[in-house]
GROMACS .gro file of C-alpha atoms in nm:
model
  140
    1MET     CA    1  -2.646   1.057  -0.849
    2SER     CA    2  -2.336   0.843  -0.895
    3THR     CA    3  -2.081   0.766  -0.627
    4THR     CA    4  -1.711   0.729  -0.684
    5ILE     CA    5  -1.540   0.427  -0.532
    6GLU     CA    6  -1.172   0.473  -0.465
    7MET     CA    7  -0.969   0.168  -0.558
    8GLN     CA    8  -0.637   0.125  -0.381
    9GLN     CA    9  -0.357  -0.091  -0.512
   10PHE     CA   10  -0.020  -0.217  -0.400
   11THR     CA   11   0.256  -0.445  -0.521
   12VAL     CA   12   0.385  -0.738  -0.315
   13GLY     CA   13   0.736  -0.869  -0.375
   14SER     CA   14   1.090  -0.896  -0.247
   15HIS     CA   15   1.222  -0.583  -0.423
   16ILE     CA   16   1.278  -0.271  -0.215
   17GLY     CA   17   1.052  -0.077  -0.453
   18CYS     CA   18   0.746  -0.291  -0.375
   19ASP     CA   19   0.476  -0.141  -0.156
   20LEU     CA   20   0.475  -0.449   0.069
   21ARG     CA   21   0.806  -0.634   0.091
   22MET     CA   22   0.815  -1.005   0.161
   23THR     CA   23   1.155  -1.167   0.161
   24HIS     CA   24   1.131  -1.537   0.093
   25PRO     CA   25   1.297  -1.754  -0.175
   26SER     CA   26   0.963  -1.829  -0.343
   27ILE     CA   27   0.861  -1.460  -0.364
   28ASN     CA   28   0.968  -1.280  -0.682
   29ARG     CA   29   1.098  -0.925  -0.692
   30ALA     CA   30   0.751  -0.812  -0.810
   31HIS     CA   31   0.527  -1.107  -0.729
   32ALA     CA   32   0.165  -0.988  -0.724
   33LYS     CA   33  -0.050  -0.679  -0.738
   34ILE     CA   34  -0.356  -0.640  -0.518
   35TYR     CA   35  -0.635  -0.395  -0.598
   36PHE     CA   36  -0.909  -0.335  -0.342
   37THR     CA   37  -1.209  -0.124  -0.248
   38ASP     CA   38  -1.432  -0.150   0.058
   39ASP     CA   39  -1.599  -0.466  -0.073
   40THR     CA   40  -1.393  -0.602  -0.364
   41VAL     CA   41  -1.045  -0.749  -0.405
   42LEU     CA   42  -0.868  -0.825  -0.731
   43ILE     CA   43  -0.538  -1.011  -0.716
   44GLU     CA   44  -0.305  -1.036  -1.013
   45ASP     CA   45   0.003  -1.254  -1.043
   46LEU     CA   46   0.290  -1.064  -1.206
   47ASP     CA   47   0.433  -1.367  -1.392
   48SER     CA   48   0.598  -1.499  -1.078
   49ARG     CA   49   0.797  -1.822  -1.094
   50ALA     CA   50   0.636  -1.987  -0.792
   51GLY     CA   51   0.286  -1.854  -0.860
   52THR     CA   52  -0.005  -1.700  -0.676
   53PHE     CA   53  -0.273  -1.935  -0.547
   54VAL     CA   54  -0.633  -1.888  -0.436
   55PHE     CA   55  -0.817  -2.141  -0.220
   56HIS     CA   56  -1.130  -2.235  -0.413
   57GLU     CA   57  -1.361  -2.536  -0.385
   58GLY     CA   58  -1.140  -2.724  -0.141
   59SER     CA   59  -0.796  -2.673  -0.300
   60PHE     CA   60  -0.546  -2.409  -0.405
   61LYS     CA   61  -0.562  -2.305  -0.769
   62ARG     CA   62  -0.285  -2.112  -0.942
   63ILE     CA   63  -0.423  -1.792  -1.091
   64LYS     CA   64  -0.317  -1.518  -1.329
   65SER     CA   65  -0.583  -1.285  -1.188
   66ALA     CA   66  -0.894  -1.336  -0.979
   67LYS     CA   67  -1.172  -1.134  -0.819
   68ILE     CA   68  -1.200  -1.257  -0.461
   69LYS     CA   69  -1.350  -1.168  -0.124
   70PHE     CA   70  -1.160  -1.025   0.175
   71ASN     CA   71  -1.184  -1.355   0.363
   72THR     CA   72  -1.048  -1.561   0.071
   73VAL     CA   73  -0.738  -1.760   0.161
   74ILE     CA   74  -0.442  -1.708  -0.074
   75ARG     CA   75  -0.085  -1.829  -0.094
   76LEU     CA   76   0.200  -1.638  -0.254
   77GLY     CA   77   0.471  -1.869  -0.381
   78SER     CA   78   0.499  -2.239  -0.327
   79ASP     CA   79   0.638  -2.252   0.027
   80LEU     CA   80   0.467  -1.977   0.224
   81GLU     CA   81   0.183  -2.031   0.466
   82ALA     CA   82  -0.164  -1.950   0.332
   83VAL     CA   83  -0.338  -1.642   0.475
   84GLU     CA   84  -0.658  -1.448   0.423
   85VAL     CA   85  -0.605  -1.168   0.174
   86SER     CA   86  -0.746  -0.929   0.437
   87GLU     CA   87  -0.434  -0.994   0.650
   88ILE     CA   88  -0.206  -0.890   0.362
   89ILE     CA   89  -0.414  -0.578   0.301
   90ALA     CA   90  -0.402  -0.494   0.674
   91SER     CA   91  -0.021  -0.534   0.672
   92TYR     CA   92   0.002  -0.297   0.378
   93GLN     CA   93  -0.226  -0.040   0.544
   94ASP     CA   94  -0.033  -0.061   0.874
   95GLN     CA   95   0.297  -0.013   0.692
   96LYS     CA   96   0.156   0.281   0.494
   97ALA     CA   97   0.028   0.449   0.813
   98LYS     CA   98   0.365   0.400   0.984
   99GLN     CA   99   0.549   0.552   0.686
  100LYS     CA  100   0.315   0.850   0.687
  101LYS     CA  101   0.374   0.901   1.061
  102ASP     CA  102   0.752   0.869   1.015
  103ILE     CA  103   0.749   1.131   0.738
  104TYR     CA  104   0.541   1.364   0.954
  105GLN     CA  105   0.785   1.324   1.245
  106ARG     CA  106   1.087   1.393   1.020
  107VAL     CA  107   0.923   1.704   0.875
  108LYS     CA  108   0.819   1.824   1.222
  109HIS     CA  109   1.171   1.796   1.366
  110MET     CA  110   1.345   1.955   1.071
  111SER     CA  111   1.317   2.317   0.968
  112PHE     CA  112   0.999   2.252   0.770
  113LYS     CA  113   0.627   2.289   0.819
  114ARG     CA  114   0.319   2.168   0.634
  115CYS     CA  115   0.062   2.392   0.468
  116ILE     CA  116  -0.269   2.324   0.643
  117ASP     CA  117  -0.461   2.398   0.323
  118CYS     CA  118  -0.285   2.178   0.066
  119GLY     CA  119  -0.033   1.971   0.266
  120SER     CA  120   0.277   2.099   0.084
  121VAL     CA  121   0.605   2.084   0.277
  122LEU     CA  122   0.757   2.431   0.324
  123GLU     CA  123   1.051   2.588   0.499
  124LYS     CA  124   0.950   2.713   0.845
  125LYS     CA  125   1.051   3.070   0.759
  126LYS     CA  126   0.801   3.089   0.466
  127ILE     CA  127   0.495   3.304   0.530
  128TYR     CA  128   0.299   3.184   0.224
  129CYS     CA  129   0.251   2.862   0.030
  130ASP     CA  130   0.381   2.858  -0.328
  131CYS     CA  131   0.140   2.578  -0.414
  132CYS     CA  132  -0.198   2.710  -0.300
  133GLY     CA  133  -0.119   3.071  -0.201
  134ALA     CA  134  -0.220   3.032   0.166
  135ILE     CA  135  -0.072   3.300   0.391
  136PHE     CA  136   0.054   3.198   0.737
  137GLU     CA  137   0.063   3.405   1.052
  138GLU     CA  138   0.419   3.476   1.157
  139ALA     CA  139   0.537   3.318   1.478
  140ALA     CA  140   0.522   3.562   1.770
   0.00000   0.00000   0.00000
């Protein structure tokens, strides 16, 4: 029996389209991409000017890509403070959870509801889901 491991990924950079925004002069618009599972991290520099560095054998080494551990210390750009990659991943996960909560709150307070079967966003007056076909009880 094989198990499937879900790999998550996110982009770090100064551009508004990045999953985790960091605004600093030494951070490029799309600086690095981080892939991770429960026990593995892969970091990839996206041809940034100031580089992505991994602390290895007593000094920082500029990398193009590297497979590292969660407690590995990295530095993005030339001037930022070094941190464990786990801290960057935690920041991304916190931000993602906050965005999900914000979306839920906006949907809840508007004239929409969520299908409990598939998660689709529907108008409150709908009695069925176009996506999965679930039928809702009408409000009393």
